[in-house]
XYZ file of C-alpha atoms in Angstrom:
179
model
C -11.984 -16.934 8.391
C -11.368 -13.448 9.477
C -12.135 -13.149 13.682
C -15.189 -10.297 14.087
C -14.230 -6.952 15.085
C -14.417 -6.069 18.881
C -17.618 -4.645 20.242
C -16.709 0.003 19.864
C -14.700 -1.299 16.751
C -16.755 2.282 14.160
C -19.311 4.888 15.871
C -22.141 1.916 14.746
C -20.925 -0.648 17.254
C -20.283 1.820 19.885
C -20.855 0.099 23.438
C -23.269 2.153 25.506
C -22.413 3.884 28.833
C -25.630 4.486 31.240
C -25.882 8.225 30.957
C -28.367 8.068 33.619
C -26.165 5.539 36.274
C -24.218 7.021 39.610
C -22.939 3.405 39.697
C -19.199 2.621 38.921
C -19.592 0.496 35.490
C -17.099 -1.354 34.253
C -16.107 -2.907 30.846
C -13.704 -5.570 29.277
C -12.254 -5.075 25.841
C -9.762 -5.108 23.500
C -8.482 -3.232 20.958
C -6.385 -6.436 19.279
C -8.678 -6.824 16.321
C -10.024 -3.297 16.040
C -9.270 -0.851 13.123
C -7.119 2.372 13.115
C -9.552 4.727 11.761
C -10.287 7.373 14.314
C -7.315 9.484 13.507
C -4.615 11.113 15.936
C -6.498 13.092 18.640
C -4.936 11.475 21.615
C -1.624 9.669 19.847
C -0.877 8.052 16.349
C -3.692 5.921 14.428
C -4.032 3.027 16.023
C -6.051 0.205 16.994
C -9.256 1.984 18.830
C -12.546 1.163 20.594
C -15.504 3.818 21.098
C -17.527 3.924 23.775
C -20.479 6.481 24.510
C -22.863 8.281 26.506
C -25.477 10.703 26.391
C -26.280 12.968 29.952
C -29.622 14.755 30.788
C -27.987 16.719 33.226
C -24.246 17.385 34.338
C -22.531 14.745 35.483
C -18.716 14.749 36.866
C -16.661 12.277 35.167
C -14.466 9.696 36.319
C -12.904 7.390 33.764
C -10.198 4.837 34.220
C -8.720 2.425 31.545
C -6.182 0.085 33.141
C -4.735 -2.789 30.404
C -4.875 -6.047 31.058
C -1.532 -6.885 29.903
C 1.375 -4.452 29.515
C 0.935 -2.467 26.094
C 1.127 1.111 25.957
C -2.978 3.178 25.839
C -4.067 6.308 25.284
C -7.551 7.300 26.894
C -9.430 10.436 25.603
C -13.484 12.063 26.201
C -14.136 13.241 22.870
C -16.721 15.291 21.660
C -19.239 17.151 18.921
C -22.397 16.104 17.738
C -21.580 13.625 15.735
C -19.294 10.269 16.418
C -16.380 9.854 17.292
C -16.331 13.283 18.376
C -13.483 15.918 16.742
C -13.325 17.910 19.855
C -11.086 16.450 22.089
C -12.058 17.320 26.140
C -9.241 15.542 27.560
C -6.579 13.009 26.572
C -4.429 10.631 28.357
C -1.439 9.249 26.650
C 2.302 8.233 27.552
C 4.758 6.332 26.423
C 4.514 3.999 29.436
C 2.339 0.895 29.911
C -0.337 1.075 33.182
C -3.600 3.271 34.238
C -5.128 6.114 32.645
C -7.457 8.143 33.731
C -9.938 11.122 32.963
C -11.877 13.516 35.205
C -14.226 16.194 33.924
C -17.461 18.062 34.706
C -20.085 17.812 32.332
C -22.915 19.225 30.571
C -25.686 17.464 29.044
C -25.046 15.896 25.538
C -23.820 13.086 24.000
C -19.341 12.326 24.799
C -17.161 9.393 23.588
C -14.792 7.686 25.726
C -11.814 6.147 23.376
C -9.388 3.493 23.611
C -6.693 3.320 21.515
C -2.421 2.395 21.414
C -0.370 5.101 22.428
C 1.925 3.929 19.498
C 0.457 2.777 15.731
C 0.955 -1.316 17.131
C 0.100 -0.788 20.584
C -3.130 -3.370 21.125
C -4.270 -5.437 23.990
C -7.184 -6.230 26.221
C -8.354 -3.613 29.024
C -10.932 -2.788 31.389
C -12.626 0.664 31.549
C -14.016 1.818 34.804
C -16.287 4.659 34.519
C -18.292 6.959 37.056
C -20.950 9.619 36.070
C -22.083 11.360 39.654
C -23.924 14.272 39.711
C -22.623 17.891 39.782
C -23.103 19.290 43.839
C -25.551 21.982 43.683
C -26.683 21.715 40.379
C -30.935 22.627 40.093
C -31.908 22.121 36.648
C -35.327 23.843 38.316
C -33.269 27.165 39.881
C -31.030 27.410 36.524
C -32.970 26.413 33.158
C -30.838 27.681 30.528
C -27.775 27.629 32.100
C -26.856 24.811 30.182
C -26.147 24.558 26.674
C -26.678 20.812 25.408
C -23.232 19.260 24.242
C -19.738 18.323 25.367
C -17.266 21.224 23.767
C -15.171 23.589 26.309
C -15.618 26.476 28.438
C -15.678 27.176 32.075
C -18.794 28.104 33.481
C -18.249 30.372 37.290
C -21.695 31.078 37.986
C -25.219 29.663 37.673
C -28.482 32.018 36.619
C -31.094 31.954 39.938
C -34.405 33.481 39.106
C -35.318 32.737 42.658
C -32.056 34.845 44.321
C -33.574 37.921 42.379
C -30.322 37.664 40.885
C -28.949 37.083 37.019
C -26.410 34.702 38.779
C -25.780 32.584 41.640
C -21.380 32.306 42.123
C -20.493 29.059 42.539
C -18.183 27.108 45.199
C -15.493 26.042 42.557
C -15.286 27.068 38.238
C -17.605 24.256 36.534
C -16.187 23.595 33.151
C -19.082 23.663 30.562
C -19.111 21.868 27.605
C -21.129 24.401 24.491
């Protein structure tokens, strides 16, 4: 008897990240029994695990994968409308066993967090730490619009503000924005 296929194993088995959470949320895996069939965005085809989440507003992004055992992982934030997301946001990959971790801003839409070997028979159980906060000084109300709803790049320096009586509001630091 063949053992089942970890939970992430194809974009139908995907394990859910709480879009809507400012908690730190943390998941076990493994990417042992899971299939190589997400292709080479972040390293060679390997064993890889999908995770996702959808945001109704911007959200900065901290995710950290640490293995369990020594094996060699690759992290990436992946995205496009459809899983397991051709557009890859940020990757994290080396040659060496230990953390990984990604850090972006945001905008609303639906990202995938993946898992995978940084080498085609790197496998092994992990946990993935992930934080969505919210973006400082972001006002859906002052900027409707500003946003364009999914995760692909850009960088985004300034923020519409009908209420300023200007067509944009600078802000503190560049917000990269996902269109």
């Amino acid at each position: 008897r063949q053992a089942p296929a970890p939970p992430g194993d194809t974009c139908a088995t995907a394990t859910p990240i709480d879009g809507t959470s400012t908690a730190l949320q943390t998941f076990l895996g493994d990417t042992t029994l899971a299939t190589a069939d997400l292709g080479t965005l972040c390293g060679p085809a390997s064993q890889d695990v999908i995770y996702t989440f959808t945001l109704a507003a911007p959200r900065t992004l901290s995710a950290t994968l640490t293995p369990s055992t020594p094996w060699a992982s690759a992290l990436s934030l992946r995205s496009t409308p459809a899983c397991p997301g051709t557009i890859q946001l940020s990757c994290q990959n080396f040659a060496t066993t230990g953390s990984r971790s990604v850090n972006s801003v945001l905008n609303p839409g639906t990202c995938y967090l993946v898992v995978q070997g940084n080498t085609t028979t790197a496998a092994g159980p992990f946990s993935l730490g992930v934080t969505l906060a919210p973006v400082p000084g972001y006002s859906k109300a002052a900027s409707p619009g500003a946003y364009i709803d999914a995760c692909t790049g850009g960088t985004l320096l300034a923020l519409a503000d009908p209420d300023e009586g200007s067509a944009q509001t600078p802000l503190p630091f560049a917000f990269p924005f996902y269109e």
